[in-house]
Amino acid sequence: MKGLISKSILLFFLGLSVVSCSKDDVDYSLQSKFDIFEVQADNKTVLMKGEIKSSTLSDFKHMLEGHPNVKLIKTVEVPGSNDDETNFKVGKLLREKGINTHIVDKGMIASGGVDFFLAGVKRTKEGVAAVGVHSWSDSDGKQAIDFPESSSEHRPNIQYYEDLGYSKEWSRDFYFFTIKAAKAEDVHWMTKEEIEKYKIFTE
């Protein structure tokens, strides 16, 4: 009986080991779809479509693990983010990896999608592209512009741009432009002049 119990325990732990290994040893190079990211046949280009969320950071990391030669993210329609903290982490990782961003013809980026796009080392577009910005609001319904410009509430967004390598002046100017351009429930589509002023595209 004692031997039977020991054998059962051994089989139990062997089973756990197999499950653990199979979970950790996922071959992400066999996948092309990582939620809002889809790796193209060349393994260097990625199509991005959808809202950035809490799981996007792990999706992005898994994608790069399986496809380390990714050099370009082509945004199709990225309306924003429901998790700014995650969005900032993904953006900083994108910049760290030296990846470029691009908006396809008739593509759209807005809100947190713009923040993500700005992380690209080179930022380009083709044809017509829409770039939308607006304010944020907190859980109490207060808008960003309800806080004085000296408030620490503004710091995370400004710091994100600085972490990407933008100057302190640009980071501050662009951030306050976005929160004054439209309320949280609305969106301001940037004009050609505004896009050129803030150097949204590098080419």
mmCIF file of C-alpha atoms in Angstrom:
data_model
loop_
_atom_site.group_PDB
_atom_site.id
_atom_site.type_symbol
_atom_site.label_atom_id
_atom_site.label_comp_id
_atom_site.label_asym_id
_atom_site.label_seq_id
_atom_site.Cartn_x
_atom_site.Cartn_y
_atom_site.Cartn_z
ATOM 1 C CA MET A 1 0.000 0.000 0.000
ATOM 2 C CA LYS A 2 2.842 2.325 0.930
ATOM 3 C CA GLY A 3 4.495 1.727 -2.448
ATOM 4 C CA LEU A 4 1.220 2.407 -4.241
ATOM 5 C CA ILE A 5 0.800 5.744 -2.469
ATOM 6 C CA SER A 6 4.375 6.753 -3.268
ATOM 7 C CA LYS A 7 3.844 5.830 -6.918
ATOM 8 C CA SER A 8 0.660 7.890 -7.038
ATOM 9 C CA ILE A 9 2.431 10.909 -5.537
ATOM 10 C CA LEU A 10 5.295 10.538 -8.027
ATOM 11 C CA LEU A 11 2.880 10.390 -10.961
ATOM 12 C CA PHE A 12 1.071 13.467 -9.597
ATOM 13 C CA PHE A 13 4.247 15.534 -9.472
ATOM 14 C CA LEU A 14 5.358 14.266 -12.876
ATOM 15 C CA GLY A 15 2.023 15.443 -14.225
ATOM 16 C CA LEU A 16 2.534 18.882 -12.704
ATOM 17 C CA SER A 17 6.006 19.006 -14.244
ATOM 18 C CA VAL A 18 4.659 18.198 -17.709
ATOM 19 C CA VAL A 19 1.947 20.872 -17.416
ATOM 20 C CA SER A 20 4.501 23.399 -16.174
ATOM 21 C CA CYS A 21 6.924 22.689 -19.009
ATOM 22 C CA SER A 22 4.258 22.789 -21.675
ATOM 23 C CA LYS A 23 3.096 26.187 -20.415
ATOM 24 C CA ASP A 24 6.579 27.710 -20.220
ATOM 25 C CA ASP A 25 7.875 26.219 -23.458
ATOM 26 C CA VAL A 26 5.319 27.719 -25.852
ATOM 27 C CA ASP A 27 6.878 28.221 -29.286
ATOM 28 C CA TYR A 28 5.590 31.681 -30.197
ATOM 29 C CA SER A 29 7.358 31.519 -33.546
ATOM 30 C CA LEU A 30 4.539 29.185 -34.645
ATOM 31 C CA GLN A 31 1.947 31.903 -33.949
ATOM 32 C CA SER A 32 1.227 34.898 -36.144
ATOM 33 C CA LYS A 33 -1.736 36.388 -34.234
ATOM 34 C CA PHE A 34 -1.255 37.984 -30.827
ATOM 35 C CA ASP A 35 -4.637 39.601 -30.179
ATOM 36 C CA ILE A 36 -4.360 43.082 -31.768
ATOM 37 C CA PHE A 37 -1.008 42.256 -33.408
ATOM 38 C CA GLU A 38 -0.637 40.078 -36.511
ATOM 39 C CA VAL A 39 2.819 39.196 -37.792
ATOM 40 C CA GLN A 40 3.083 39.171 -41.583
ATOM 41 C CA ALA A 41 4.799 36.546 -43.761
ATOM 42 C CA ASP A 42 8.117 38.447 -43.807
ATOM 43 C CA ASN A 43 8.344 38.173 -39.978
ATOM 44 C CA LYS A 44 9.409 41.820 -39.889
ATOM 45 C CA THR A 45 6.074 43.600 -40.355
ATOM 46 C CA VAL A 46 3.105 43.588 -37.992
ATOM 47 C CA LEU A 47 -0.464 44.768 -38.607
ATOM 48 C CA MET A 48 -2.064 46.326 -35.526
ATOM 49 C CA LYS A 49 -5.802 46.740 -35.151
ATOM 50 C CA GLY A 50 -7.810 47.197 -31.965
ATOM 51 C CA GLU A 51 -7.793 48.769 -28.522
ATOM 52 C CA ILE A 52 -4.708 48.537 -26.309
ATOM 53 C CA LYS A 53 -5.557 46.773 -23.028
ATOM 54 C CA SER A 54 -3.998 45.200 -19.938
ATOM 55 C CA SER A 55 -3.011 42.019 -21.794
ATOM 56 C CA THR A 56 -1.308 43.908 -24.636
ATOM 57 C CA LEU A 57 2.089 44.036 -22.908
ATOM 58 C CA SER A 58 2.323 40.247 -22.552
ATOM 59 C CA ASP A 59 0.995 39.824 -26.108
ATOM 60 C CA PHE A 60 3.670 42.209 -27.382
ATOM 61 C CA LYS A 61 6.432 40.430 -25.451
ATOM 62 C CA HIS A 62 5.320 37.015 -26.697
ATOM 63 C CA MET A 63 5.227 38.327 -30.256
ATOM 64 C CA LEU A 64 8.798 39.622 -29.998
ATOM 65 C CA GLU A 65 9.915 36.384 -28.372
ATOM 66 C CA GLY A 66 8.658 34.400 -31.334
ATOM 67 C CA HIS A 67 9.489 37.010 -33.973
ATOM 68 C CA PRO A 68 12.579 38.947 -32.801
ATOM 69 C CA ASN A 69 13.139 40.495 -36.249
ATOM 70 C CA VAL A 70 10.005 42.668 -36.132
ATOM 71 C CA LYS A 71 10.953 46.142 -37.384
ATOM 72 C CA LEU A 72 7.663 47.810 -38.333
ATOM 73 C CA ILE A 73 4.196 48.111 -36.779
ATOM 74 C CA LYS A 74 1.540 49.093 -39.339
ATOM 75 C CA THR A 75 -1.441 50.579 -37.528
ATOM 76 C CA VAL A 76 -4.808 50.060 -39.185
ATOM 77 C CA GLU A 77 -7.252 51.267 -36.538
ATOM 78 C CA VAL A 78 -6.113 51.866 -32.970
ATOM 79 C CA PRO A 79 -8.835 53.894 -31.183
ATOM 80 C CA GLY A 80 -7.119 54.097 -27.821
ATOM 81 C CA SER A 81 -6.233 52.321 -24.616
ATOM 82 C CA ASN A 82 -8.208 51.243 -21.567
ATOM 83 C CA ASP A 83 -5.001 50.845 -19.539
ATOM 84 C CA ASP A 84 -2.608 53.775 -19.849
ATOM 85 C CA GLU A 85 0.021 52.241 -17.584
ATOM 86 C CA THR A 86 0.271 49.177 -19.826
ATOM 87 C CA ASN A 87 0.220 51.359 -22.930
ATOM 88 C CA PHE A 88 3.204 53.341 -21.661
ATOM 89 C CA LYS A 89 5.133 50.144 -20.919
ATOM 90 C CA VAL A 90 4.449 48.752 -24.388
ATOM 91 C CA GLY A 91 5.428 52.053 -25.997
ATOM 92 C CA LYS A 92 8.708 52.240 -24.111
ATOM 93 C CA LEU A 93 9.529 48.645 -25.025
ATOM 94 C CA LEU A 94 8.777 49.387 -28.691
ATOM 95 C CA ARG A 95 11.178 52.352 -28.631
ATOM 96 C CA GLU A 96 13.796 50.311 -26.788
ATOM 97 C CA LYS A 97 13.665 47.664 -29.523
ATOM 98 C CA GLY A 98 14.099 50.312 -32.239
ATOM 99 C CA ILE A 99 10.815 49.484 -33.988
ATOM 100 C CA ASN A 100 9.178 51.897 -36.449
ATOM 101 C CA THR A 101 5.472 52.751 -36.694
ATOM 102 C CA HIS A 102 3.321 53.456 -39.754
ATOM 103 C CA ILE A 103 -0.313 54.323 -40.467
ATOM 104 C CA VAL A 104 -1.809 52.539 -43.470
ATOM 105 C CA ASP A 105 -3.901 54.402 -46.046
ATOM 106 C CA LYS A 106 -7.212 55.469 -44.444
ATOM 107 C CA GLY A 107 -5.892 54.242 -41.121
ATOM 108 C CA MET A 108 -6.733 55.808 -37.774
ATOM 109 C CA ILE A 109 -5.023 56.288 -34.422
ATOM 110 C CA ALA A 110 -6.594 58.120 -31.500
ATOM 111 C CA SER A 111 -6.021 58.803 -27.812
ATOM 112 C CA GLY A 112 -3.695 56.103 -26.401
ATOM 113 C CA GLY A 113 -3.191 54.875 -29.959
ATOM 114 C CA VAL A 114 -1.387 58.151 -30.666
ATOM 115 C CA ASP A 115 0.827 57.664 -27.607
ATOM 116 C CA PHE A 116 1.723 54.190 -28.853
ATOM 117 C CA PHE A 117 2.418 55.450 -32.382
ATOM 118 C CA LEU A 118 4.729 58.166 -31.069
ATOM 119 C CA ALA A 119 6.983 55.467 -29.629
ATOM 120 C CA GLY A 120 8.093 54.530 -33.136
ATOM 121 C CA VAL A 121 11.665 55.495 -33.977
ATOM 122 C CA LYS A 122 10.583 56.369 -37.521
ATOM 123 C CA ARG A 123 6.924 57.321 -37.930
ATOM 124 C CA THR A 124 5.351 57.321 -41.372
ATOM 125 C CA LYS A 125 2.016 57.101 -43.165
ATOM 126 C CA GLU A 126 0.586 56.393 -46.580
ATOM 127 C CA GLY A 127 -2.321 58.201 -48.173
ATOM 128 C CA VAL A 128 -4.936 59.593 -45.786
ATOM 129 C CA ALA A 129 -4.437 59.084 -42.057
ATOM 130 C CA ALA A 130 -6.520 60.304 -39.104
ATOM 131 C CA VAL A 131 -4.845 61.291 -35.827
ATOM 132 C CA GLY A 132 -7.210 61.994 -32.934
ATOM 133 C CA VAL A 133 -6.483 63.430 -29.490
ATOM 134 C CA HIS A 134 -8.497 64.400 -26.441
ATOM 135 C CA SER A 135 -8.421 64.889 -22.688
ATOM 136 C CA TRP A 136 -8.619 62.157 -20.083
ATOM 137 C CA SER A 137 -10.978 61.930 -17.129
ATOM 138 C CA ASP A 138 -10.611 60.202 -13.774
ATOM 139 C CA SER A 139 -12.987 57.897 -11.902
ATOM 140 C CA ASP A 140 -14.699 60.936 -10.356
ATOM 141 C CA GLY A 141 -15.422 62.384 -13.769
ATOM 142 C CA LYS A 142 -12.873 65.198 -13.476
ATOM 143 C CA GLN A 143 -11.262 66.179 -16.765
ATOM 144 C CA ALA A 144 -7.517 66.657 -17.140
ATOM 145 C CA ILE A 145 -8.020 70.400 -17.652
ATOM 146 C CA ASP A 146 -9.738 70.595 -14.249
ATOM 147 C CA PHE A 147 -6.334 70.161 -12.637
ATOM 148 C CA PRO A 148 -3.857 73.081 -12.585
ATOM 149 C CA GLU A 149 -0.926 72.704 -14.964
ATOM 150 C CA SER A 150 1.402 72.305 -11.971
ATOM 151 C CA SER A 151 -0.565 69.279 -10.714
ATOM 152 C CA SER A 152 1.219 65.936 -10.358
ATOM 153 C CA GLU A 153 -1.767 64.385 -12.166
ATOM 154 C CA HIS A 154 -0.197 65.475 -15.456
ATOM 155 C CA ARG A 155 3.256 64.088 -14.738
ATOM 156 C CA PRO A 156 2.870 60.418 -15.898
ATOM 157 C CA ASN A 157 1.832 61.415 -19.425
ATOM 158 C CA ILE A 158 4.547 64.042 -19.792
ATOM 159 C CA GLN A 159 7.138 61.683 -18.318
ATOM 160 C CA TYR A 160 6.185 59.017 -20.864
ATOM 161 C CA TYR A 161 7.075 61.292 -23.771
ATOM 162 C CA GLU A 162 10.334 62.260 -22.098
ATOM 163 C CA ASP A 163 11.157 58.582 -21.542
ATOM 164 C CA LEU A 164 10.731 58.041 -25.283
ATOM 165 C CA GLY A 165 13.364 60.706 -25.924
ATOM 166 C CA TYR A 166 11.222 63.762 -26.649
ATOM 167 C CA SER A 167 12.387 67.054 -25.168
ATOM 168 C CA LYS A 168 10.835 68.378 -21.963
ATOM 169 C CA GLU A 169 9.433 71.340 -23.888
ATOM 170 C CA TRP A 170 7.868 69.202 -26.627
ATOM 171 C CA SER A 171 6.492 66.700 -24.113
ATOM 172 C CA ARG A 172 4.786 69.381 -22.088
ATOM 173 C CA ASP A 173 3.521 71.360 -25.097
ATOM 174 C CA PHE A 174 2.071 68.335 -26.889
ATOM 175 C CA TYR A 175 0.459 66.905 -23.763
ATOM 176 C CA PHE A 176 -1.333 70.145 -22.870
ATOM 177 C CA PHE A 177 -2.362 70.568 -26.490
ATOM 178 C CA THR A 178 -4.078 67.168 -26.401
ATOM 179 C CA ILE A 179 -6.011 67.725 -23.177
ATOM 180 C CA LYS A 180 -7.198 71.161 -24.286
ATOM 181 C CA ALA A 181 -8.117 70.027 -27.807
ATOM 182 C CA ALA A 182 -11.238 68.059 -26.817
ATOM 183 C CA LYS A 183 -13.019 66.709 -23.756
ATOM 184 C CA ALA A 184 -12.604 63.063 -22.741
ATOM 185 C CA GLU A 185 -15.902 62.072 -24.338
ATOM 186 C CA ASP A 186 -15.019 63.804 -27.608
ATOM 187 C CA VAL A 187 -12.087 63.722 -30.034
ATOM 188 C CA HIS A 188 -10.156 66.342 -31.969
ATOM 189 C CA TRP A 189 -8.794 65.224 -35.332
ATOM 190 C CA MET A 190 -5.480 66.963 -35.786
ATOM 191 C CA THR A 191 -5.103 69.278 -38.735
ATOM 192 C CA LYS A 192 -2.244 69.028 -41.207
ATOM 193 C CA GLU A 193 -0.665 72.094 -39.571
ATOM 194 C CA GLU A 194 -0.915 70.580 -36.086
ATOM 195 C CA ILE A 195 0.541 67.285 -37.278
ATOM 196 C CA GLU A 196 3.493 69.127 -38.800
ATOM 197 C CA LYS A 197 3.940 71.375 -35.756
ATOM 198 C CA TYR A 198 4.227 68.433 -33.362
ATOM 199 C CA LYS A 199 6.228 66.298 -35.811
ATOM 200 C CA ILE A 200 3.903 63.306 -35.538
ATOM 201 C CA PHE A 201 5.604 61.859 -38.619
ATOM 202 C CA THR A 202 9.359 61.759 -39.138
ATOM 203 C CA GLU A 203 9.062 61.569 -42.921
#
